DNA sequence: CGATTATAGGAAGATATCTGCCTGATGCCA
DNA sequence: TGGCATCAGGCAGATATCTTCCTATAATCG
């Protein structure tokens, strides 16, 4: 499946929306697994039990400059007895793309043109 | 199920045996998941697909002084794209217990008395 | 020897990320 | 408008460790 240059796929929109919500809630960073759970909670997007879709989308979005990631401190993960997390943050580009989503959501007639630059 | 004071359970013997084999093969350290796979390969012990048994046994053996563990360098795990490993090494006590296993394996008539000190 | 107690076994799930493979969908070109 | 090429979706598995809960088993005591 190919995408229109500059367009966002539904899952990418969902990720950006989740990032905005978390930002609003005081957390500027999030990790893949929490996004997956969040999407399950609100019954949004595909179930994503197969995380393949999500993690691939995260990878694409980072490559496209919408997100930026870093690995969390290893000792923190050990202290909490769980695997290490890859933490994501929205870039300025991502925030603008997210804003455009909301704007366009209010105007469904218009085509979507924000987001990813053509490769 | 309770154990006789000082006795080793079959799974603990299997772990020590695996540790000796790895030692012989040049690796002084091993991690839980590799032991699990090793046991599956040689069809030994219970299948251990439910790793609960193995990791609990590893924990008991460390508490009993037979093994000693450390977490591997986090960057190494990242570089290899996998979760971090907990590396185990046999202590002197563990080696002696392992030796006693072999000795007693050759003399099945005798009862087993090596290994764990009574609590 | 039987009852009781204590501990191990086993299954399942949790946490978190990533990849391979195959199928399906979308954009572009003629 | 249809065909082709490219890329995303989806599933399943992989890697690695740990915990909960319930059952089963073994040791101890009377």
XYZ file of C-alpha atoms (C1' of nucleotides) in Angstrom:
298
model
C 0.000 0.000 0.000
C 1.385 3.364 -0.927
C 0.580 6.666 0.673
C -0.127 10.020 -0.811
C 2.908 12.208 -0.325
C 2.515 14.217 2.846
C -0.461 12.275 4.119
C -0.790 10.614 7.481
C -2.151 7.149 7.900
C -4.880 6.536 10.455
C -2.534 4.789 12.832
C -0.085 7.661 12.657
C -2.836 10.106 13.391
C -3.842 8.016 16.362
C -0.295 8.009 17.649
C 0.014 11.762 17.306
C -3.331 12.266 18.971
C -2.233 10.075 21.833
C 0.983 12.049 22.074
C -0.985 15.282 22.293
C -3.229 13.871 24.982
C -0.256 12.748 27.005
C 1.369 16.140 26.495
C -1.787 17.720 27.782
C -1.711 15.402 30.744
C 1.782 16.481 31.653
C 3.808 13.737 30.051
C 5.934 14.782 27.141
C 7.246 11.316 26.479
C 5.579 8.010 25.885
C 6.579 4.492 24.926
C 5.167 2.052 22.416
C 3.534 -0.303 24.815
C 1.623 2.477 26.595
C 0.320 3.737 23.270
C -0.834 0.241 22.438
C -2.680 -0.056 25.702
C -4.152 3.381 25.341
C -5.489 2.501 21.940
C -6.990 -0.672 23.302
C -8.630 1.218 26.139
C -10.406 3.644 23.909
C -11.149 0.992 21.371
C -9.431 3.011 18.742
C -7.675 1.923 15.626
C -7.163 -1.733 15.075
C -6.736 -3.775 18.174
C -2.971 -3.740 17.769
C -2.552 -6.921 19.741
C -0.017 -7.679 17.093
C 2.264 -4.843 17.963
C 3.956 -5.157 14.631
C 1.758 -2.470 13.206
C 2.416 -0.006 15.984
C 6.151 -0.396 16.266
C 6.551 -0.192 12.539
C 4.500 2.960 12.455
C 6.606 4.424 15.265
C 9.709 3.619 13.271
C 8.336 5.291 10.165
C 7.275 8.359 12.056
C 10.693 8.760 13.576
C 12.267 8.355 10.182
C 9.889 10.990 8.861
C 10.841 13.430 11.581
C 7.520 13.439 13.402
C 8.899 11.732 16.491
C 12.176 11.499 18.263
C 13.172 8.616 20.501
C 15.665 7.737 23.181
C 16.168 4.709 25.387
C 15.355 5.174 29.022
C 17.954 4.781 31.743
C 18.663 1.059 32.123
C 18.799 1.182 35.891
C 15.304 2.572 36.053
C 13.930 -0.383 34.172
C 15.805 -2.779 36.449
C 14.598 -1.006 39.538
C 11.032 -1.417 38.312
C 11.610 -4.983 37.243
C 10.627 -4.657 33.609
C 12.215 -4.418 30.215
C 13.722 -1.152 29.081
C 11.494 1.287 27.291
C 12.052 3.291 24.165
C 10.718 6.744 24.888
C 9.204 8.867 22.132
C 8.627 12.596 21.956
C 6.816 14.624 19.333
C 8.917 16.993 17.317
C 7.783 20.388 16.100
C 6.947 18.796 12.787
C 4.867 16.210 14.530
C 3.012 18.778 16.540
C 2.162 20.739 13.457
C 0.982 17.583 11.755
C -1.128 16.739 14.772
C -2.676 20.195 14.729
C -3.515 19.839 11.109
C -5.257 16.584 11.862
C -7.541 18.253 14.364
C -8.256 21.120 12.038
C -9.042 18.793 9.221
C -11.170 16.663 11.426
C -13.465 19.591 11.694
C -13.571 19.979 7.995
C -13.994 16.500 6.604
C -14.663 17.732 3.118
C -11.114 18.855 2.612
C -8.495 16.383 1.597
C -5.610 15.669 3.879
C -2.327 17.131 2.965
C -0.396 17.655 6.133
C 2.292 15.523 7.506
C 4.898 13.498 5.751
C 6.974 15.034 3.074
C 7.220 13.016 -0.084
C 10.177 10.686 -0.129
C 6.495 -29.955 48.141
C 9.319 -29.728 50.594
C 12.891 -30.725 50.084
C 15.211 -32.687 52.264
C 17.676 -30.312 53.872
C 20.793 -30.155 51.772
C 19.337 -31.947 48.785
C 19.163 -30.693 45.243
C 16.043 -30.913 43.178
C 16.218 -32.390 39.697
C 15.846 -29.029 38.033
C 18.649 -27.599 40.127
C 20.874 -30.491 39.187
C 20.047 -29.906 35.561
C 20.958 -26.248 35.880
C 24.268 -27.042 37.538
C 25.014 -29.675 34.932
C 24.302 -27.164 32.202
C 26.563 -24.685 33.935
C 29.366 -27.229 34.031
C 28.904 -28.032 30.377
C 29.031 -24.371 29.465
C 32.099 -23.940 31.665
C 33.713 -26.809 29.813
C 32.793 -25.155 26.558
C 34.526 -21.949 27.547
C 31.604 -19.918 28.852
C 31.657 -19.219 32.537
C 28.375 -17.373 32.477
C 24.932 -18.210 31.213
C 21.480 -16.704 31.280
C 18.103 -18.187 32.070
C 16.705 -18.239 28.592
C 19.724 -20.122 27.211
C 19.383 -22.734 29.918
C 15.746 -23.123 29.055
C 16.565 -23.660 25.400
C 19.361 -26.010 26.249
C 17.043 -28.112 28.338
C 14.511 -28.195 25.543
C 17.167 -29.246 23.062
C 18.273 -32.231 25.048
C 14.752 -33.045 26.088
C 15.752 -32.835 29.686
C 13.739 -31.936 32.703
C 10.252 -30.746 32.194
C 9.683 -28.827 29.028
C 9.988 -25.555 30.892
C 7.929 -23.735 28.331
C 6.463 -22.080 31.357
C 9.645 -20.449 32.472
C 8.230 -19.962 35.905
C 9.890 -23.119 37.093
C 13.304 -22.252 35.770
C 13.521 -18.675 36.923
C 12.254 -19.588 40.354
C 14.858 -22.303 40.613
C 17.548 -19.850 39.535
C 16.384 -17.481 42.234
C 16.469 -20.186 44.873
C 19.890 -21.323 43.830
C 21.271 -17.818 44.042
C 19.707 -17.405 47.458
C 21.304 -20.679 48.496
C 24.730 -19.558 47.362
C 25.082 -21.985 44.446
C 24.911 -19.265 41.818
C 25.795 -15.633 41.550
C 24.192 -13.252 39.087
C 24.762 -9.875 37.510
C 22.966 -7.907 34.844
C 24.780 -7.562 31.553
C 25.827 -4.211 30.152
C 22.692 -2.471 28.882
C 24.344 -1.144 25.756
C 25.269 -4.631 24.685
C 21.654 -5.721 24.753
C 20.623 -2.627 22.794
C 23.342 -3.195 20.253
C 22.073 -6.719 19.704
C 18.456 -5.652 19.665
C 17.181 -7.799 22.492
C 16.189 -7.542 26.092
C 18.849 -7.389 28.741
C 20.108 -10.641 30.194
C 20.714 -11.674 33.741
C 23.991 -13.557 33.726
C 24.627 -16.388 36.173
C 27.883 -17.942 37.318
C 28.470 -20.964 39.510
C 30.060 -20.324 42.855
C 32.523 -22.645 44.549
C 29.663 -24.086 46.511
C 27.757 -24.712 43.339
C 30.711 -26.412 41.720
C 31.144 -28.710 44.650
C 27.452 -29.511 44.594
C 27.671 -30.217 40.893
C 30.598 -32.532 41.451
C 28.718 -34.396 44.106
C 25.861 -34.886 41.656
C 28.135 -36.562 39.182
C 29.699 -38.696 41.822
C 26.360 -39.747 43.143
C 25.065 -40.388 39.699
C 27.602 -43.129 39.465
C 26.445 -44.552 42.728
C 22.684 -44.448 42.603
C 22.292 -46.529 45.710
C 23.478 -43.767 47.969
C 21.129 -41.082 49.074
C 21.732 -37.526 48.058
C 23.057 -35.194 50.670
C 25.014 -32.525 48.915
C 23.924 -29.069 48.162
C 21.600 -26.817 50.033
C 22.033 -26.206 53.686
C 18.916 -26.642 55.781
C 16.977 -23.429 56.286
C 1.479 -44.828 59.199
C -1.496 -40.804 58.702
C -2.140 -35.922 59.073
C -0.263 -31.521 58.677
C 2.743 -28.147 57.012
C 5.818 -26.106 53.914
C 7.618 -25.607 49.581
C 8.092 -26.666 44.557
C 5.709 -27.201 40.040
C 3.154 -25.546 36.365
C 0.388 -22.632 33.715
C -0.571 -18.316 32.304
C 0.063 -13.799 31.996
C 2.670 -9.478 32.300
C 6.210 -6.173 30.557
C 8.460 -4.237 26.189
C 10.420 -4.225 21.704
C 11.291 -5.862 17.140
C 11.272 -8.719 12.759
C 9.845 -11.930 8.987
C 6.531 -13.171 5.820
C 2.495 -12.916 3.332
C -1.550 -10.408 2.024
C -3.991 -6.348 1.009
C -4.441 -1.595 -0.200
C -3.190 2.662 -2.362
C -0.988 5.809 -5.658
C 0.721 6.475 -10.169
C 1.008 5.851 -15.049
C -0.608 4.563 -19.568
C -10.276 3.223 -15.875
C -7.277 -0.656 -15.265
C -2.845 -2.593 -14.274
C 1.408 -2.435 -11.911
C 4.528 -1.281 -8.346
C 5.270 0.009 -3.850
C 4.336 0.148 0.742
C 1.365 -0.673 4.943
C -1.261 -4.132 7.674
C -1.553 -8.081 10.292
C -0.187 -12.154 12.361
C 2.932 -14.777 14.621
C 7.000 -15.493 16.579
C 11.312 -14.151 18.776
C 14.048 -12.396 22.808
C 14.298 -12.304 28.090
C 12.748 -11.984 32.701
C 9.531 -12.199 36.404
C 5.115 -12.797 39.112
C 0.559 -14.626 40.554
C -2.280 -18.282 41.705
C -3.511 -22.805 42.395
C -2.260 -27.585 42.721
C 0.735 -31.184 43.928
C 4.358 -33.272 46.390
C 7.561 -34.191 49.988
C 9.231 -33.817 54.720
C 8.123 -33.775 59.463
C 5.670 -34.835 63.593
C 2.632 -37.379 66.528
